[in-house]
Coordinates of C-alpha atoms in Angstrom, one line a residue:
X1 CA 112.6 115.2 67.3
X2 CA 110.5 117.0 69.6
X3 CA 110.9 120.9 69.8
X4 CA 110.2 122.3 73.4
X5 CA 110.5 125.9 74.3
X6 CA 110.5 127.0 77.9
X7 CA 109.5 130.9 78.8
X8 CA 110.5 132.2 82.2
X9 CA 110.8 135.9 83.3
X10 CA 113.9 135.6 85.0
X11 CA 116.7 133.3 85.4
X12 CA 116.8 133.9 89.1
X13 CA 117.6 131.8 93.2
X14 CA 114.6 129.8 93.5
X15 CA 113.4 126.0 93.0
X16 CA 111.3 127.2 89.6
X17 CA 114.8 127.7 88.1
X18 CA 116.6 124.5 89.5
X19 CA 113.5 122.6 87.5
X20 CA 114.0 124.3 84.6
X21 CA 117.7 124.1 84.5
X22 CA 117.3 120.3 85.4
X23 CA 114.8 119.7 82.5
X24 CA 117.2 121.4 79.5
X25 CA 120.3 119.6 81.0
X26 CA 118.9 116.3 81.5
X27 CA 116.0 115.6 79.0
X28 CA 116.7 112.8 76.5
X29 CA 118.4 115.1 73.6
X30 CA 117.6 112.2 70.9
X31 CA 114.3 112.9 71.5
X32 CA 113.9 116.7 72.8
X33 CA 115.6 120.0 71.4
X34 CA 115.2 122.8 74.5
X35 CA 115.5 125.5 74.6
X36 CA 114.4 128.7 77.3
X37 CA 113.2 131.9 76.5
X38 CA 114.0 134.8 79.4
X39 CA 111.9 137.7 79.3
X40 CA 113.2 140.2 81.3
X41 CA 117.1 141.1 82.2
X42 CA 118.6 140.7 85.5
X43 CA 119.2 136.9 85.9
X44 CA 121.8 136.1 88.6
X45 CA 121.8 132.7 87.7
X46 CA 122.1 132.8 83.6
X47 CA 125.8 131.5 83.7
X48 CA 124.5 127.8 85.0
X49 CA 122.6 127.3 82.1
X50 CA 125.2 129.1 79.7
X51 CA 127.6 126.5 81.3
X52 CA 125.3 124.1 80.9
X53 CA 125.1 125.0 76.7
X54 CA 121.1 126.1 76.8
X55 CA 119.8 127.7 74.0
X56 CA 118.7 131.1 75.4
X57 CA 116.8 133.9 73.8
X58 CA 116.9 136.9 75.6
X59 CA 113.3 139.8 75.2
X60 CA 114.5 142.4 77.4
X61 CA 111.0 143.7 78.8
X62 CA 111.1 147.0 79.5
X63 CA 108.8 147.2 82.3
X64 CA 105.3 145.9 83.6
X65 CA 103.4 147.8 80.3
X66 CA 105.5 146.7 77.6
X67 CA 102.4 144.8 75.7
X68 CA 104.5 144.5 72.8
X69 CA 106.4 142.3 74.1
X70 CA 103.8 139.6 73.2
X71 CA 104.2 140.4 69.7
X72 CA 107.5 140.0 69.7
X73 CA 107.5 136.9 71.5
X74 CA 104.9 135.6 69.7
X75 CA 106.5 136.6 66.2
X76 CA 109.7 134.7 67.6
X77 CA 107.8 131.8 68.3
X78 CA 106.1 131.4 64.9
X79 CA 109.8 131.6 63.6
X80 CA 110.7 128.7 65.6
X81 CA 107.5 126.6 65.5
X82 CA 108.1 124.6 68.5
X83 CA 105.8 121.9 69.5
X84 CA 105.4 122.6 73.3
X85 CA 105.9 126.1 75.0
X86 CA 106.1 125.4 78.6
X87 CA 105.7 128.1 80.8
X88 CA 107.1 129.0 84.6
X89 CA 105.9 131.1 87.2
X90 CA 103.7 134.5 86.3
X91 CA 105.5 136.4 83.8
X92 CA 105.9 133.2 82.0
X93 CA 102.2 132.0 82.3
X94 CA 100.8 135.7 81.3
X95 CA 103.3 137.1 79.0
X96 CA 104.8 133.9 77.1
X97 CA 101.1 132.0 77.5
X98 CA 99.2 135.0 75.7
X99 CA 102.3 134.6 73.0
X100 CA 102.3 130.6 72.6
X101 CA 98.7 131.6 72.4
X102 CA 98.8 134.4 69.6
X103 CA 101.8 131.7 67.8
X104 CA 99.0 129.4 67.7
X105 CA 101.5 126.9 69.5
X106 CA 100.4 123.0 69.2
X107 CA 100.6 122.6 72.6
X108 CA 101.2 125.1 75.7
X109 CA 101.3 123.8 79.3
X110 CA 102.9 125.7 82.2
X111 CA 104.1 124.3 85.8
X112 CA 102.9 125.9 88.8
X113 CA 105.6 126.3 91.5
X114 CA 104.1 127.5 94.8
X115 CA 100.8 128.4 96.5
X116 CA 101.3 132.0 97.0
X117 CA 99.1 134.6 96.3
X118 CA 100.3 136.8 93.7
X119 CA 98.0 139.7 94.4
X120 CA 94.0 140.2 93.1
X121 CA 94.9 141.1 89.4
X122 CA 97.9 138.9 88.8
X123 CA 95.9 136.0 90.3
X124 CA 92.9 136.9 87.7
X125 CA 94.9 137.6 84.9
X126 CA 97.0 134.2 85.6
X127 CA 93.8 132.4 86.6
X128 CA 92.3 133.3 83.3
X129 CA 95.7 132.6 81.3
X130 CA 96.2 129.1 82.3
X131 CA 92.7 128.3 82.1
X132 CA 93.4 128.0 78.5
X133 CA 96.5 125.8 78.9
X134 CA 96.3 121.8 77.3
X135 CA 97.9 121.0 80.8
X136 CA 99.1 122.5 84.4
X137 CA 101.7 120.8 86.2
X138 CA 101.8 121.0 90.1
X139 CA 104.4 120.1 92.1
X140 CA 103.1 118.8 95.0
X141 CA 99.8 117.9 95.8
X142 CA 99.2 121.3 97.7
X143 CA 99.4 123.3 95.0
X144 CA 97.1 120.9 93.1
X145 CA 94.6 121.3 95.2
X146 CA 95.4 125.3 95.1
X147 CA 94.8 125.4 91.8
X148 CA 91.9 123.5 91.5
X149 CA 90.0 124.7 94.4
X150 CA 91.4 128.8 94.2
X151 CA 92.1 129.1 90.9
X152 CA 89.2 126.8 89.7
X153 CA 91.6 125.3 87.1
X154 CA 89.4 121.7 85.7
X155 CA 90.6 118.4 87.7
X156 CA 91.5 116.8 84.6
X157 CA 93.6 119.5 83.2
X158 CA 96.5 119.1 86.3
X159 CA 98.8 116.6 86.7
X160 CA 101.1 116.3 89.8
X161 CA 104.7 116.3 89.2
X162 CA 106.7 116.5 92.3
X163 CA 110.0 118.4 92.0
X164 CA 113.3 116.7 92.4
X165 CA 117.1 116.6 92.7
X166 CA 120.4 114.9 91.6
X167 CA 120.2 112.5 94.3
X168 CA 124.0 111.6 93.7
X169 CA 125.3 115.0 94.1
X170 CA 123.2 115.6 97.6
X171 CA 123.6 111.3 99.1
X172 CA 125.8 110.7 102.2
X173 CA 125.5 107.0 102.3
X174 CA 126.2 107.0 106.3
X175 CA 125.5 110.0 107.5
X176 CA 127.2 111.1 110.8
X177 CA 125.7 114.0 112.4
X178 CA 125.4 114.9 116.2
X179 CA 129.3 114.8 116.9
X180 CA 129.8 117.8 117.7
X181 CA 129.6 119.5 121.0
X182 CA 127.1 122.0 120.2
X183 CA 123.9 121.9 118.2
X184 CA 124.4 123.0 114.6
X185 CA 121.6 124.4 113.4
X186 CA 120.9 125.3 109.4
X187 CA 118.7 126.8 106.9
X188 CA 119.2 127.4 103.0
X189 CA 117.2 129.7 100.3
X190 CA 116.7 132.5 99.0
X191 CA 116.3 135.5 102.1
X192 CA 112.8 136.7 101.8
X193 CA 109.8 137.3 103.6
X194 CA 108.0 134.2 102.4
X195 CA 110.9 131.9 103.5
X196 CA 110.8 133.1 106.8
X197 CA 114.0 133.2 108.2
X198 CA 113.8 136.0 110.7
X199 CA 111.0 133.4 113.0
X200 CA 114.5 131.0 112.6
X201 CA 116.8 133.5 114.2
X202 CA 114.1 134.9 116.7
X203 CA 113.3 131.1 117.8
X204 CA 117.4 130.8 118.8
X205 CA 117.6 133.9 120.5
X206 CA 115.4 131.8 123.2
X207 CA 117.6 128.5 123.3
X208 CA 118.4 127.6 126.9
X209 CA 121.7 125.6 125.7
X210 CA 123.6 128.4 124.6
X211 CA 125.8 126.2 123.0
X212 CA 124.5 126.8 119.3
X213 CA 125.5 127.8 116.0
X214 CA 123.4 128.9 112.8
X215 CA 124.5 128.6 109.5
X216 CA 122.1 130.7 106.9
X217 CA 123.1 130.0 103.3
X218 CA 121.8 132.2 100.6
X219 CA 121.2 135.5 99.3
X220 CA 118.3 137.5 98.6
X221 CA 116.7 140.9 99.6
X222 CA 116.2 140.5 103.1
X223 CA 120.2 139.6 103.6
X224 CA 121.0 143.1 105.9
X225 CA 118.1 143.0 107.4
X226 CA 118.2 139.6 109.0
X227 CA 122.3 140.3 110.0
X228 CA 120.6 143.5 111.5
X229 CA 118.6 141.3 113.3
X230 CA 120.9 139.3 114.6
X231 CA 123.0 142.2 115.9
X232 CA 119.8 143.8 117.5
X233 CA 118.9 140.3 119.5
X234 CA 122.9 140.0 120.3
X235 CA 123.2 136.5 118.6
X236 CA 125.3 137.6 115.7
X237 CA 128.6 136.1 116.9
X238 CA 126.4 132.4 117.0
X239 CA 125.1 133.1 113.1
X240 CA 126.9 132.8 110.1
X241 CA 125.5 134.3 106.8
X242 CA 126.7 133.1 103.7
X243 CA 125.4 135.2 100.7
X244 CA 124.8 133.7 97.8
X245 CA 126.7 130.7 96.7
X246 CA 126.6 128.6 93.6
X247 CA 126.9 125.4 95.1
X248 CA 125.3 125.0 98.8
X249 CA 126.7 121.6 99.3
X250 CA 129.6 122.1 101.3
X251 CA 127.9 123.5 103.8
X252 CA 125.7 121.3 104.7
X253 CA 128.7 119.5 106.1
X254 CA 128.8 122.3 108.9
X255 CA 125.3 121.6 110.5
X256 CA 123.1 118.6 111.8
X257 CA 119.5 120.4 111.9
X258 CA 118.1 121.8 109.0
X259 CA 115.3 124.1 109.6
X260 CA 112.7 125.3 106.9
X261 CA 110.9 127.8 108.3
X262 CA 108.8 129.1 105.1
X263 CA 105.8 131.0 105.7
X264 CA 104.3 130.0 102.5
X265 CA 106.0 126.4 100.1
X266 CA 105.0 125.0 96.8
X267 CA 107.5 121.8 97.9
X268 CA 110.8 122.8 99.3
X269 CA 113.3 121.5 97.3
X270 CA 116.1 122.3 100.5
X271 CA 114.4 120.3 102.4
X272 CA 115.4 116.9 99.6
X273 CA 118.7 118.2 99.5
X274 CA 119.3 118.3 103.4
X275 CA 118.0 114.9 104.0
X276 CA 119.9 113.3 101.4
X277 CA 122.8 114.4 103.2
X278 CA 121.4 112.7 106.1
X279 CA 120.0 116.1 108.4
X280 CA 117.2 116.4 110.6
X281 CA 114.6 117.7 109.5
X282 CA 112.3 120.6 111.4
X283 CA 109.6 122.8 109.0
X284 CA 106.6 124.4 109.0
X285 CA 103.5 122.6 107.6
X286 CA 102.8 124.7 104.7
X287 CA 102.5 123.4 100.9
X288 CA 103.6 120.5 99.6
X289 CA 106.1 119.9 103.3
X290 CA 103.5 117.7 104.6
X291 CA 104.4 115.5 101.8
X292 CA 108.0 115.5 102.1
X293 CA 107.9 115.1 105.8
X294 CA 105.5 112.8 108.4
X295 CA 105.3 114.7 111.8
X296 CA 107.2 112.7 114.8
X297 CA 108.1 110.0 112.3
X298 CA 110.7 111.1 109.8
X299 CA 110.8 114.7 111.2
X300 CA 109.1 117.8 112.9
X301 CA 106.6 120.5 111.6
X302 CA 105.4 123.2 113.2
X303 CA 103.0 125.7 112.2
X304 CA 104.7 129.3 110.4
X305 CA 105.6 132.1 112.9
X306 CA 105.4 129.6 115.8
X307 CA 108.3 130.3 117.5
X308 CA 107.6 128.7 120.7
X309 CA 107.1 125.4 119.2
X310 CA 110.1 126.0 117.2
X311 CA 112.1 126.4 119.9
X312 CA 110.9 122.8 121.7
X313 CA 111.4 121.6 118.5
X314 CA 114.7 122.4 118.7
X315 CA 115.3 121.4 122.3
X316 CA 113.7 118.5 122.0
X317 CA 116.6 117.2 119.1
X318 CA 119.3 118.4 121.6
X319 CA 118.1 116.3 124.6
X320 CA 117.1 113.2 122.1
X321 CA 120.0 113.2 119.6
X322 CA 120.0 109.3 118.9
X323 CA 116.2 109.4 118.2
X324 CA 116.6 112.6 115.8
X325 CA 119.0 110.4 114.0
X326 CA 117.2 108.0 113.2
X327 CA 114.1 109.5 112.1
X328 CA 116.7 111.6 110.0
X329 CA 117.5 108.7 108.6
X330 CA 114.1 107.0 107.8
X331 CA 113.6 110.1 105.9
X332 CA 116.3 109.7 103.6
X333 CA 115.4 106.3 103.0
X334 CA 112.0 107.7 101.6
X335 CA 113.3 110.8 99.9
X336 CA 116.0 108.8 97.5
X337 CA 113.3 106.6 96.3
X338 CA 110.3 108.8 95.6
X339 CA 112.3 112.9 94.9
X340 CA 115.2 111.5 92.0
X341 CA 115.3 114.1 89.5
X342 CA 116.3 111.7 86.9
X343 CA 112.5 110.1 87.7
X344 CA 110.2 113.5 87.3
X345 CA 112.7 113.7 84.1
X346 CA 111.2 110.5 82.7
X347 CA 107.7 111.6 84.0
X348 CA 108.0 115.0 81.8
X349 CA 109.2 113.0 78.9
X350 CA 106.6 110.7 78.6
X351 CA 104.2 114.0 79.5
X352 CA 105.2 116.0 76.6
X353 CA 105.1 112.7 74.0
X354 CA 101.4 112.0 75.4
X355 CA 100.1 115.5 74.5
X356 CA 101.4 115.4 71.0
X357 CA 99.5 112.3 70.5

């Protein structure tokens, strides 16, 4: 049996975490022992994988100059002699990478979630970090070309992995959407700047059908600002903000239009979910989206901050409801073959077995 140990800086709301929570619950445990190691506290989402019965070793960083938290890491790691650390997102990469490194780990390999810039010196110290990985996992083909071309990471060291979900807990075998007499508009993730919510609620505030409704699920730090926003542009009473929730299902029952307006996307794992349950899709074109979602054929894309497109997008669905459905449906189609997460399981499997060749 295989020994894999995972190092993330938080357990928090964000795709990065779904992955990661994915690969310990549904890796082959004849052949894999997981386990995840968290380096810094607050992590809103650590009873999923408790629940889920993850091993979980807790560091309790202290702040951004606690360099001994390498050594203790790395001291940890040595203990445990595991065959693969895989790393996630920066603190991950830098802190757990320069440990696995230190441990003198067989084999270390990270997965790169996005395409955002994480600021000059975290983008040099990650850069220089992961150059020294066996392997780098993108999950779209966005961010492989992100990291080839920015962070001049070698062609042959990064492999593209696309993200995925339980296809069974999201499928609505026949959809039924555009019954209602109004248009029900939603978006779901975590409310911050990159995700872009606010260009969402702006682009309704200019709907000539005033017959609309917004359903924003999530939670995050931009929460009272955006419900500010809503009061300030006199829409509040059309927008309903969730907060966070553990399981966003149910509500996608209570729109037909699911809008990701991100400013910046590695993939955009909402955007899978929603069209497994049969929605219409409308995003921007950043990251991996492109990938998920062909322009005027299985949805609409718009460029970020373009609220006036946004807004014909969205008119356009309300005057052409029959032809929204079925591109909403073509898109299913395509998502339920090529995003089940029990298929980028088996691709991670027979990744980790082929480096420890």
């Amino acid at each position: 049996m295989k020994k894999i140990i995972h190092i993330i800086g938080r357990l928090n709301y964000g795709g990065a975490e779904k992955l990661l929570l994915d690969l310990c619950r549904k890796i082959d445990k004849e052949k894999f022992e997981v386990s995840v190691i968290v380096l810094q506290d607050e992590n809103p989402i650590v009873a999923a994988f408790e629940d889920a019965g993850v091993k979980l070793k807790f560091f309790h960083k202290k702040n951004k100059f606690d360099l001994g938290i390498i050594k203790r890491v790395a001291n940890y790691l040595v203990q445990e002699k595991p065959d693969i650390v895989h790393t996630h997102l920066f603190a991950g990469d830098f802190w757990g990478g320069r440990a696995a490194l230190r441990a003198k780990v067989p084999v270390i390999i990270s997965t790169k979630h996005d395409v955002l810039s994480e600021g000059c010196w975290r983008n040099c110290l990650g850069r220089r970090i992961r150059r020294r990985f066996q392997k780098i996992i993108a999950i779209s083909k966005a961010t492989q070309e992100h990291l080839i071309k920015v962070e001049k990471v070698p062609y042959q060291k990064v492999q593209v992995i696309y993200n995925g979900v339980d296809v069974n807990k999201f499928y609505v075998a026949e959809p039924q959407i555009f019954k209602r007499n109004y248009l029900a508009i939603g978006t779901v993730g975590r409310l911050s700047k990159e995700k872009g919510q606010k260009h969402l609620i702006r682009a309704c505030r200019f709907l000539r059908n005033r017959e609309w409704k917004l359903v924003v699920v999530g939670g995050g730090p931009l929460e009272k600002e955006l419900a500010a926003q809503a009061r300030f542009l006199g829409i509040d009473e059309h927008i309903k903000f969730t907060g966070f929730v553990n399981d966003v299902r149910p509500f996608y029952d209570e729109f037909d239009v699911f809008v990701l307006p991100s400013v910046s996307e590695g993939l955009g794992l909402s955007i899978i979910e929603a069209s497994l349950a049969g929605k219409f899709i409308i995003a921007t074109d950043v990251g991996g989206i492109p990938e998920i979602v062909t322009n005027n054929e299985t949805g609409l894309l718009f460029r970020p901050k373009n609220i006036e497109v946004l807004v014909q997008h969205l008119e356009w669905v309300n005057n052409n409801k029959r032809e929204a459905a079925r591109m909403a449906l073509n898109l299913q189609r395509e998502v339920l073959e090529k995003f089940d997460i029990n298929k980028v399981i088996k691709q991670y499997e027979e990744l980790y077995l082929s480096l420890l060749k």
